Tab-separated table of C-alpha atoms and ligand atoms in Angstrom:
chain	number	residue	atom	x	y	z
A	78	MET	CA	-35.200	-2.980	-3.437
A	79	ILE	CA	-35.631	0.652	-2.855
A	80	ARG	CA	-37.899	1.419	-0.132
A	81	ASP	CA	-38.192	5.031	-0.676
A	82	ALA	CA	-36.245	6.840	-3.565
A	83	GLU	CA	-36.134	10.363	-1.987
A	84	ILE	CA	-34.851	9.136	1.371
A	85	LEU	CA	-32.514	7.158	-0.167
A	86	ALA	CA	-31.092	10.027	-2.531
A	87	GLY	CA	-30.936	12.255	0.609
A	88	LEU	CA	-28.575	9.394	2.347
A	89	VAL	CA	-26.618	8.833	-0.829
A	90	GLU	CA	-25.724	12.657	-1.397
A	91	THR	CA	-25.288	13.207	2.526
A	92	LEU	CA	-22.679	10.540	2.365
A	93	ARG	CA	-21.138	11.764	-0.901
A	94	ARG	CA	-20.747	14.879	0.786
A	95	PHE	CA	-18.957	13.164	3.884
A	96	VAL	CA	-16.821	11.258	1.755
A	97	ARG	CA	-15.268	14.372	-0.182
A	98	GLU	CA	-15.506	17.034	2.390
A	99	ARG	CA	-14.224	14.941	5.366
A	100	LEU	CA	-12.574	11.487	4.446
A	101	MET	CA	-10.793	12.346	1.369
A	102	PRO	CA	-9.130	15.313	2.643
A	103	ALA	CA	-7.885	12.617	5.429
A	104	GLU	CA	-6.434	10.148	3.115
A	105	THR	CA	-3.061	11.273	3.492
A	106	THR	CA	-2.886	11.799	7.264
A	107	VAL	CA	-4.361	7.814	7.502
A	108	GLU	CA	-1.492	6.925	5.316
A	109	GLU	CA	0.828	8.902	7.376
A	110	THR	CA	-0.293	7.518	10.749
A	111	ASN	CA	-1.850	4.328	10.083
A	112	THR	CA	-4.859	5.638	12.099
A	113	ILE	CA	-8.192	6.731	11.499
A	114	PRO	CA	-8.714	10.326	13.437
A	115	ALA	CA	-10.851	9.930	16.373
A	116	VAL	CA	-13.031	13.246	15.213
A	117	LEU	CA	-14.117	11.108	12.025
A	118	LEU	CA	-15.117	7.712	13.810
A	119	ASP	CA	-17.752	10.042	15.787
A	120	GLU	CA	-18.706	11.524	12.685
A	121	MET	CA	-19.098	8.222	11.358
A	122	ARG	CA	-21.257	7.108	14.389
A	123	ALA	CA	-23.544	10.293	14.179
A	124	LEU	CA	-24.315	9.192	10.263
A	125	GLY	CA	-25.192	5.943	11.240
A	126	LEU	CA	-22.472	4.329	9.313
A	127	PHE	CA	-21.955	1.608	11.882
A	128	GLY	CA	-25.657	0.354	11.993
A	129	MET	CA	-25.961	0.624	8.169
A	130	SER	CA	-27.375	-2.863	7.528
A	131	ILE	CA	-28.663	-3.603	10.982
A	132	PRO	CA	-32.329	-3.823	11.373
A	133	GLU	CA	-34.274	-0.531	12.161
A	134	ALA	CA	-35.819	-2.481	15.526
A	135	TYR	CA	-32.441	-2.584	16.649
A	136	GLY	CA	-31.180	0.874	16.069
A	137	GLY	CA	-29.778	0.820	12.785
A	138	LEU	CA	-30.685	1.984	9.223
A	139	GLY	CA	-32.453	-1.195	8.092
A	140	LEU	CA	-30.304	-0.977	4.492
A	141	THR	CA	-31.884	-3.299	1.917
A	142	MET	CA	-29.226	-5.045	-0.124
A	143	GLU	CA	-29.845	-2.459	-2.764
A	144	GLU	CA	-29.697	0.267	-0.977
A	145	GLU	CA	-26.738	-0.677	1.136
A	146	VAL	CA	-24.873	-1.180	-2.403
A	147	MET	CA	-25.851	2.481	-3.321
A	148	VAL	CA	-24.520	3.678	-0.243
A	149	THR	CA	-21.247	1.515	-0.486
A	150	LEU	CA	-20.522	2.745	-4.209
A	151	GLU	CA	-20.350	6.011	-2.812
A	152	LEU	CA	-18.139	4.761	0.459
A	153	GLY	CA	-15.875	3.177	-1.939
A	154	TYR	CA	-14.730	6.423	-3.556
A	155	THR	CA	-12.166	7.033	-0.468
A	156	SER	CA	-9.525	5.060	1.384
A	157	ALA	CA	-10.699	1.380	2.354
A	158	ALA	CA	-9.617	1.897	5.802
A	159	PHE	CA	-12.680	4.205	6.493
A	160	ARG	CA	-14.729	1.129	5.516
A	161	SER	CA	-13.023	-1.345	7.331
A	162	VAL	CA	-13.818	0.294	10.591
A	163	PHE	CA	-17.552	0.382	10.396
A	164	GLY	CA	-17.427	-2.288	8.041
A	165	THR	CA	-17.303	-5.312	10.373
A	166	ASN	CA	-20.511	-3.812	12.230
A	167	ASN	CA	-22.656	-4.027	9.072
A	168	GLY	CA	-21.217	-7.062	7.564
A	169	ILE	CA	-19.131	-10.068	9.069
A	170	GLY	CA	-19.198	-8.811	12.586
A	171	ALA	CA	-22.962	-8.377	12.971
A	172	GLN	CA	-24.539	-10.368	10.059
A	173	GLY	CA	-23.988	-13.755	11.844
A	174	ILE	CA	-26.227	-12.405	14.981
A	175	ILE	CA	-28.904	-11.001	12.367
A	176	VAL	CA	-29.169	-14.088	10.070
A	177	ASP	CA	-28.815	-16.875	12.922
A	178	GLY	CA	-28.684	-15.305	16.385
A	179	THR	CA	-31.194	-15.985	19.037
A	180	ALA	CA	-33.977	-12.942	20.146
A	181	ALA	CA	-31.640	-12.521	23.060
A	182	GLN	CA	-28.424	-12.209	21.361
A	183	LYS	CA	-30.055	-10.044	18.714
A	184	ALA	CA	-31.600	-7.664	21.451
A	185	TYR	CA	-28.375	-7.731	23.338
A	186	TRP	CA	-25.768	-7.068	20.831
A	187	LEU	CA	-27.082	-5.430	17.669
A	188	PRO	CA	-28.338	-2.007	19.321
A	189	ARG	CA	-24.726	-1.618	20.652
A	190	MET	CA	-23.335	-2.601	17.233
A	191	ALA	CA	-25.759	-0.177	15.586
A	192	SER	CA	-24.856	2.923	17.567
A	193	GLY	CA	-21.026	1.947	17.027
A	194	LEU	CA	-20.267	1.771	20.568
A	195	VAL	CA	-19.509	-2.018	20.241
A	196	ILE	CA	-17.259	-2.991	17.463
A	197	GLY	CA	-17.942	-6.441	16.141
A	198	SER	CA	-15.306	-8.858	14.455
A	199	PHE	CA	-15.158	-11.907	12.498
A	200	ALA	CA	-12.946	-14.788	13.270
A	201	LEU	CA	-12.714	-17.579	10.847
A	202	THR	CA	-9.205	-17.848	9.340
A	203	GLU	CA	-6.543	-19.504	11.413
A	204	PRO	CA	-2.560	-19.949	10.661
A	205	ASP	CA	-3.537	-23.143	9.171
A	206	VAL	CA	-7.244	-22.722	7.700
A	207	GLY	CA	-7.468	-20.287	4.954
A	208	SER	CA	-9.722	-21.135	1.831
A	209	ASP	CA	-10.499	-24.372	3.421
A	210	ALA	CA	-12.623	-22.916	5.981
A	211	GLY	CA	-14.384	-25.969	6.807
A	212	ALA	CA	-11.676	-27.086	8.682
A	213	VAL	CA	-11.464	-24.967	11.637
A	214	LYS	CA	-8.629	-26.133	14.294
A	215	THR	CA	-9.709	-24.050	17.267
A	216	THR	CA	-11.365	-26.286	19.775
A	217	ALA	CA	-14.478	-25.746	21.942
A	218	VAL	CA	-14.829	-28.422	24.504
A	219	LEU	CA	-17.844	-28.680	26.566
A	220	ASP	CA	-17.539	-28.090	30.306
A	221	GLY	CA	-20.494	-28.109	32.353
A	222	ASP	CA	-22.625	-25.306	30.901
A	223	HIS	CA	-19.436	-23.560	29.311
A	224	TYR	CA	-17.212	-23.972	26.591
A	225	VAL	CA	-13.582	-24.029	26.430
A	226	LEU	CA	-11.948	-22.163	23.549
A	227	ASN	CA	-8.168	-22.902	22.203
A	228	GLY	CA	-6.557	-21.729	19.307
A	229	THR	CA	-5.431	-18.960	17.275
A	230	LYS	CA	-7.417	-16.935	14.657
A	231	ARG	CA	-5.225	-14.752	11.922
A	232	TYR	CA	-5.424	-11.574	10.310
A	233	ILE	CA	-8.543	-10.649	12.094
A	234	THR	CA	-9.855	-7.357	10.616
A	235	ASN	CA	-10.445	-4.629	13.771
A	236	ALA	CA	-9.275	-7.402	16.346
A	237	PRO	CA	-7.455	-4.578	17.982
A	238	ILE	CA	-10.449	-2.429	18.545
A	239	ALA	CA	-13.148	-5.033	18.671
A	240	ASN	CA	-15.455	-5.729	21.506
A	241	VAL	CA	-16.984	-8.928	20.433
A	242	PHE	CA	-15.866	-11.782	17.864
A	243	THR	CA	-18.149	-13.821	15.743
A	244	LEU	CA	-15.346	-16.383	16.207
A	245	MET	CA	-15.693	-20.204	14.549
A	246	ALA	CA	-14.496	-23.341	16.475
A	247	ARG	CA	-14.584	-26.985	16.510
A	248	THR	CA	-17.011	-28.583	18.821
A	249	GLY	CA	-17.644	-31.555	16.719
A	250	GLY	CA	-16.257	-34.173	14.140
A	251	PRO	CA	-13.976	-33.184	11.094
A	252	GLY	CA	-15.026	-31.115	8.453
A	253	PRO	CA	-17.994	-28.331	8.212
A	254	ALA	CA	-20.485	-29.893	10.305
A	255	GLY	CA	-18.499	-29.901	13.433
A	256	VAL	CA	-17.855	-26.036	13.549
A	257	THR	CA	-19.504	-23.753	15.530
A	258	ALA	CA	-20.116	-20.007	15.840
A	259	PHE	CA	-19.730	-18.198	19.123
A	260	LEU	CA	-19.889	-14.627	20.190
A	261	VAL	CA	-16.901	-14.067	22.516
A	262	PRO	CA	-16.527	-10.592	24.130
A	263	ALA	CA	-13.181	-9.439	23.838
A	264	ASP	CA	-12.594	-9.039	27.575
A	265	THR	CA	-13.303	-12.487	28.152
A	266	PRO	CA	-10.132	-14.039	30.300
A	267	GLY	CA	-8.003	-16.194	28.146
A	268	LEU	CA	-8.518	-14.248	24.936
A	269	SER	CA	-5.340	-11.851	24.000
A	270	LEU	CA	-4.160	-10.322	20.668
A	271	GLY	CA	-1.349	-10.587	18.739
A	272	ALA	CA	1.243	-8.033	17.459
A	273	PRO	CA	-0.344	-5.334	15.145
A	274	ASP	CA	0.100	-7.205	11.386
A	275	LEU	CA	2.285	-5.297	9.195
A	276	LYS	CA	0.730	-5.159	5.885
A	277	MET	CA	1.087	-3.980	2.052
A	278	GLY	CA	-1.807	-1.579	2.123
A	279	GLN	CA	-4.849	-0.101	3.758
A	280	ARG	CA	-3.017	1.371	6.144
A	281	GLY	CA	-5.275	2.225	8.815
A	282	THR	CA	-6.821	-0.795	9.124
A	283	ARG	CA	-6.346	-2.714	12.028
A	284	THR	CA	-5.587	-6.731	11.877
A	285	CYS	CA	-3.626	-9.195	14.038
A	286	ASP	CA	-3.880	-12.956	15.814
A	287	VAL	CA	-6.470	-13.546	18.030
A	288	ILE	CA	-5.459	-16.162	20.577
A	289	LEU	CA	-7.778	-18.323	22.879
A	290	GLN	CA	-5.843	-20.183	25.631
A	291	ASP	CA	-8.493	-21.886	28.162
A	292	CYS	CA	-10.855	-19.157	27.024
A	293	ARG	CA	-14.317	-19.976	28.609
A	294	VAL	CA	-17.461	-18.832	27.417
A	295	PRO	CA	-20.998	-19.751	28.208
A	296	ALA	CA	-22.992	-22.084	26.258
A	297	SER	CA	-25.710	-19.447	25.369
A	298	ALA	CA	-22.600	-17.697	23.334
A	299	ILE	CA	-23.503	-20.266	20.311
A	300	ILE	CA	-25.017	-18.348	17.662
A	301	GLY	CA	-28.585	-19.428	17.624
A	302	GLY	CA	-28.015	-21.742	20.578
A	303	VAL	CA	-27.413	-24.884	18.369
A	304	SER	CA	-23.767	-26.516	17.866
A	305	GLY	CA	-22.815	-27.571	14.724
A	306	GLN	CA	-24.269	-24.738	12.458
A	307	GLY	CA	-21.118	-22.366	12.520
A	308	PHE	CA	-20.178	-23.017	9.008
A	309	LYS	CA	-23.038	-22.300	7.526
A	310	THR	CA	-23.535	-19.359	9.605
A	311	ALA	CA	-20.149	-18.312	8.508
A	312	MET	CA	-20.920	-18.839	4.742
A	313	LYS	CA	-24.238	-16.886	5.017
A	314	VAL	CA	-22.615	-14.145	6.074
A	315	LEU	CA	-19.955	-14.045	3.422
A	316	ASN	CA	-22.524	-14.208	0.729
A	317	ARG	CA	-23.792	-10.879	1.800
A	318	GLY	CA	-19.898	-9.953	2.653
A	319	ARG	CA	-18.994	-10.445	-0.668
A	320	LEU	CA	-21.523	-8.499	-2.644
A	321	ASN	CA	-20.593	-5.721	-0.278
A	322	ILE	CA	-16.781	-5.955	-1.132
A	323	ALA	CA	-17.727	-5.938	-4.642
A	324	ALA	CA	-20.006	-2.671	-4.587
A	325	PHE	CA	-16.808	-1.389	-2.737
A	326	CYS	CA	-14.637	-1.991	-5.333
A	327	VAL	CA	-16.572	-0.569	-7.987
A	328	GLY	CA	-16.523	2.626	-5.645
A	329	GLN	CA	-12.674	2.379	-5.594
A	330	ALA	CA	-12.633	1.861	-9.510
A	331	GLN	CA	-14.695	5.128	-10.223
A	332	ARG	CA	-12.360	7.019	-8.048
A	333	LEU	CA	-9.323	5.538	-9.791
A	334	CYS	CA	-11.087	6.297	-13.392
A	335	ASP	CA	-11.800	10.455	-11.850
A	336	GLU	CA	-8.214	10.379	-10.630
A	337	SER	CA	-6.856	9.084	-14.168
A	338	VAL	CA	-8.768	11.432	-16.149
A	339	ARG	CA	-8.322	14.305	-13.921
A	340	PHE	CA	-4.446	13.572	-14.548
A	341	ALA	CA	-4.567	12.681	-18.266
A	342	THR	CA	-6.630	16.098	-19.029
A	343	ASN	CA	-4.167	18.309	-17.163
A	344	ARG	CA	-0.956	16.240	-18.280
A	345	VAL	CA	0.672	17.761	-21.791
A	346	GLN	CA	3.025	15.568	-23.548
A	347	PHE	CA	3.755	16.224	-27.411
A	348	GLY	CA	1.888	19.423	-27.422
A	349	LYS	CA	-1.306	18.190	-25.963
A	350	PRO	CA	-3.001	17.009	-22.841
A	351	ILE	CA	-2.256	12.825	-22.819
A	352	SER	CA	-5.959	12.559	-22.505
A	353	GLU	CA	-6.117	13.285	-26.426
A	354	HIS	CA	-3.563	10.654	-27.010
A	355	GLN	CA	-5.400	7.399	-28.454
A	356	LEU	CA	-3.612	4.877	-26.468
A	357	VAL	CA	-4.116	6.827	-23.254
A	358	GLN	CA	-8.109	6.809	-24.296
A	359	ALA	CA	-8.250	3.389	-24.579
A	360	MET	CA	-6.881	2.496	-21.168
A	361	LEU	CA	-9.434	5.147	-19.938
A	362	ALA	CA	-12.027	3.717	-22.029
A	363	ASP	CA	-11.030	0.105	-20.612
A	364	SER	CA	-11.385	1.185	-17.032
A	365	GLY	CA	-14.648	3.300	-17.672
A	366	THR	CA	-16.361	0.181	-19.289
A	367	GLU	CA	-15.354	-2.178	-16.788
A	368	THR	CA	-16.206	-0.268	-13.660
A	369	TYR	CA	-19.708	0.428	-15.570
A	370	ALA	CA	-20.093	-3.513	-16.069
A	371	ALA	CA	-19.538	-4.298	-12.652
A	372	ARG	CA	-21.609	-1.611	-11.143
A	373	CYS	CA	-24.229	-3.168	-13.200
A	374	MET	CA	-23.883	-6.362	-11.973
A	375	VAL	CA	-23.694	-5.529	-8.368
A	376	ILE	CA	-27.222	-3.468	-8.548
A	377	GLU	CA	-28.616	-6.479	-10.459
A	378	THR	CA	-27.438	-9.319	-7.848
A	379	ALA	CA	-28.763	-6.859	-5.120
A	380	ARG	CA	-32.329	-6.660	-6.302
A	381	ARG	CA	-32.019	-10.431	-6.417
A	382	PHE	CA	-30.803	-10.795	-2.893
A	383	ASP	CA	-33.858	-8.400	-2.006
A	384	ALA	CA	-36.131	-10.565	-3.805
A	385	GLY	CA	-35.158	-13.811	-1.679
A	386	GLU	CA	-33.230	-15.481	-4.731
A	387	ARG	CA	-30.552	-17.639	-3.917
A	388	ILE	CA	-27.177	-15.334	-4.999
A	389	ILE	CA	-24.467	-17.761	-3.951
A	390	GLN	CA	-23.338	-18.189	-7.654
A	391	HIS	CA	-23.911	-14.261	-8.187
A	392	ALA	CA	-22.506	-13.019	-5.315
A	393	ALA	CA	-19.432	-15.104	-5.882
A	394	SER	CA	-19.283	-13.527	-9.304
A	395	CYS	CA	-19.469	-9.894	-8.331
A	396	LYS	CA	-16.810	-10.599	-5.830
A	397	LEU	CA	-14.523	-12.362	-8.358
A	398	PHE	CA	-15.169	-9.945	-11.344
A	399	CYS	CA	-15.449	-6.462	-9.082
A	400	SER	CA	-12.285	-7.277	-7.409
A	401	GLU	CA	-10.032	-8.390	-10.291
A	402	MET	CA	-11.706	-5.390	-12.503
A	403	VAL	CA	-10.475	-2.813	-9.964
A	404	GLY	CA	-7.087	-4.264	-9.628
A	405	ARG	CA	-6.777	-3.976	-13.513
A	406	VAL	CA	-8.023	-0.336	-12.963
A	407	ALA	CA	-5.763	0.518	-10.525
A	408	ASP	CA	-2.816	-0.868	-12.897
A	409	ARG	CA	-4.206	1.340	-15.763
A	410	ALA	CA	-4.571	4.077	-13.269
A	411	VAL	CA	-0.639	3.840	-12.462
A	412	GLN	CA	0.216	3.396	-16.049
A	413	ILE	CA	-1.488	6.367	-17.088
A	414	HIS	CA	0.022	8.807	-14.257
A	415	GLY	CA	3.242	7.494	-15.526
A	416	GLY	CA	6.141	7.997	-13.037
A	417	ALA	CA	3.871	10.099	-10.643
A	418	GLY	CA	1.762	7.185	-10.256
A	419	TYR	CA	4.606	5.695	-8.357
A	420	MET	CA	4.872	8.451	-6.014
A	421	GLN	CA	2.927	8.833	-2.947
A	422	ALA	CA	2.101	12.440	-3.442
A	423	TYR	CA	-0.881	11.006	-5.845
A	424	PRO	CA	-3.583	8.849	-4.440
A	425	VAL	CA	-3.341	5.978	-7.269
A	426	GLU	CA	-0.004	4.914	-5.221
A	427	HIS	CA	-2.025	3.696	-2.489
A	428	PHE	CA	-5.291	2.885	-3.984
A	429	TYR	CA	-2.937	0.261	-6.281
A	430	ARG	CA	-1.846	-1.536	-3.143
A	431	ASP	CA	-4.635	-1.584	-1.123
A	432	VAL	CA	-6.999	-3.107	-3.939
A	433	ARG	CA	-5.011	-5.631	-4.024
A	434	LEU	CA	-6.460	-7.334	-0.814
A	435	PHE	CA	-9.875	-7.558	-2.532
A	436	ARG	CA	-8.716	-10.297	-4.548
A	437	LEU	CA	-7.749	-12.165	-1.204
A	438	TYR	CA	-9.908	-11.536	1.541
A	439	GLU	CA	-13.669	-13.266	2.299
A	440	GLY	CA	-12.417	-15.741	-0.308
A	441	THR	CA	-9.564	-15.847	-3.101
A	442	SER	CA	-10.811	-15.376	-6.694
A	443	GLN	CA	-10.003	-19.113	-6.996
A	444	ILE	CA	-12.314	-19.966	-3.949
A	445	GLN	CA	-15.223	-17.709	-6.126
A	446	GLN	CA	-14.212	-19.753	-9.238
A	447	ILE	CA	-14.790	-22.663	-7.182
A	448	ILE	CA	-18.092	-21.407	-6.006
A	449	ILE	CA	-19.458	-20.357	-9.268
A	450	GLY	CA	-18.575	-23.687	-11.079
A	451	ARG	CA	-20.180	-25.483	-8.280
A	452	GLU	CA	-23.319	-23.866	-8.387
A	453	MET	CA	-23.550	-23.755	-12.098
A	454	CYS	CA	-23.037	-27.424	-12.146
A	455	ALA	CA	-25.519	-28.015	-9.552
A	456	ALA	CA	-28.168	-26.012	-11.247
A	457	THR	CA	-28.228	-28.416	-14.205
B	657	COS	N1	-24.219	-19.894	1.494
B	657	COS	C1	-24.795	-20.814	2.196
B	657	COS	N2	-24.595	-21.878	2.675
B	657	COS	C2	-23.655	-22.585	1.834
B	657	COS	C3	-22.623	-22.027	1.414
B	657	COS	C4	-23.034	-20.727	0.923
B	657	COS	N3	-22.323	-19.865	0.279
B	657	COS	N4	-21.302	-22.684	0.975
B	657	COS	C5	-21.650	-23.944	1.522
B	657	COS	N5	-22.843	-23.864	2.458
B	657	COS	C6	-23.493	-24.969	3.011
B	657	COS	C7	-23.440	-26.075	2.137
B	657	COS	O1	-24.852	-26.176	1.430
B	657	COS	C8	-23.337	-27.330	2.913
B	657	COS	O2	-24.567	-27.654	3.877
B	657	COS	P1	-25.097	-29.041	3.861
B	657	COS	O3	-24.193	-29.650	4.923
B	657	COS	O4	-26.601	-28.791	4.353
B	657	COS	O5	-25.391	-29.790	2.662
B	657	COS	C9	-22.426	-26.747	3.946
B	657	COS	O6	-22.253	-25.431	3.764
B	657	COS	C10	-20.630	-27.301	3.535
B	657	COS	O7	-20.930	-26.939	2.356
B	657	COS	P2	-19.338	-27.409	1.347
B	657	COS	O8	-19.531	-29.068	1.754
B	657	COS	O9	-19.726	-26.857	0.244
B	657	COS	O10	-18.419	-27.100	2.266
B	657	COS	P3	-16.484	-26.864	1.503
B	657	COS	O11	-15.912	-27.640	2.866
B	657	COS	O12	-16.649	-27.692	0.431
B	657	COS	O13	-16.559	-25.557	1.585
B	657	COS	C11	-15.888	-23.355	0.098
B	657	COS	C12	-16.474	-25.032	0.422
B	657	COS	C13	-14.589	-23.449	-0.459
B	657	COS	C14	-17.130	-22.662	-0.372
B	657	COS	C15	-15.768	-22.499	1.528
B	657	COS	O14	-14.701	-23.279	2.499
B	657	COS	C16	-15.373	-21.127	1.322
B	657	COS	O15	-16.288	-20.305	1.090
B	657	COS	N6	-14.016	-21.053	1.948
B	657	COS	C17	-13.652	-19.448	1.774
B	657	COS	C18	-13.651	-18.772	3.210
B	657	COS	C19	-13.010	-17.453	2.847
B	657	COS	O16	-13.949	-16.911	2.379
B	657	COS	N7	-12.688	-16.979	3.979
B	657	COS	C20	-12.200	-16.118	4.581
B	657	COS	C21	-12.484	-15.530	5.729
B	657	COS	S1	-13.075	-14.041	5.995
B	657	COS	S2	-11.763	-12.679	5.676
């Protein structure tokens, strides 16, 4: 749902300019320094990027899903590291509070997250708990009016800069029904961070372990105030997150298509630009077509989301198709660039590494297939 087409067009245009004039020129610096320049973080805060999907009542822009998708298509045109710094505040770091939080939790945390002064993060994965998210081993034991948390969370995006974690821990018996979501401030005694993870790509994105050793949080830190609901909260958060990632993948694919066209029209071989060679045109055509198909499906699913439809299957389909699609597009982009595509002087080199993660996090492609298959069978 687009509430006001003119306002959205203005926002999209502003972000398009910001991406092209401010973020794209900084891509090489981010690659080299593994850090996002502080001045750009300030500009992101000023543009409201940290609170895009947080309701207006709490100081955010309150974008609908369709609006969020249109904006994300633009943001996907540059390095994924930029998205990851504000992405958790709009997505997995804040959505748990938005969908299931108490009034007090929303009133306290959301305005702080919307302004970007507080960074929210999402801690579900553990050393032994990845795809089987209902098997969380981190324990939360009631002691008076507090819970005592013990365990390790792994590969947690933005953990090194986070102020608060939506953290899933076990309060009850085995399986998803025993999992509870807590809001754990990063400065809680007993919470510490592991060494920074060294990753294949997405340089500038910070991840590390979050370690809990007798970390005490009040019972009021439970999202929604009811224990045993944490797995469902996490899944609801991921439904939306998967759609957002899918839209981001489309933005990345569009950039890769444009880089491929630019290179192919300038590179001359056998006496003419390689864009005039049919085998290169075939690669461009496949990438352009897949990017367009992916764009259509994310917009369609966002509309369904805004209409209140059950979109579990469609969000998983978007995540599956778009993340696999951008992998193919990145591979072709490197191929079209030839030897140049393997060189760091060309952006396709790091995009190729960066996009590999989209098939893994917020549910692997195989998990998306399981979700889609289950939903299809349940619907008959
Ligand atoms: N949206 C809303 N509710 C959901 C849901 C979804 N997408 N998926 C499951 N649920 C609900 C179910 O309806 C069920 O509720 P009831 O107990 O009321 O019936 C409950 O949650 C348990 O679901 P289920 O039995 O399907 O749980 P499983 O252990 O079989 O989990 C999958 C299934 C594989 C879907 C889940 O573990 C998953 O998504 N894993 C991937 C985790 C992931 O993405 N990790 C990345 C971490 S963040 S980077």
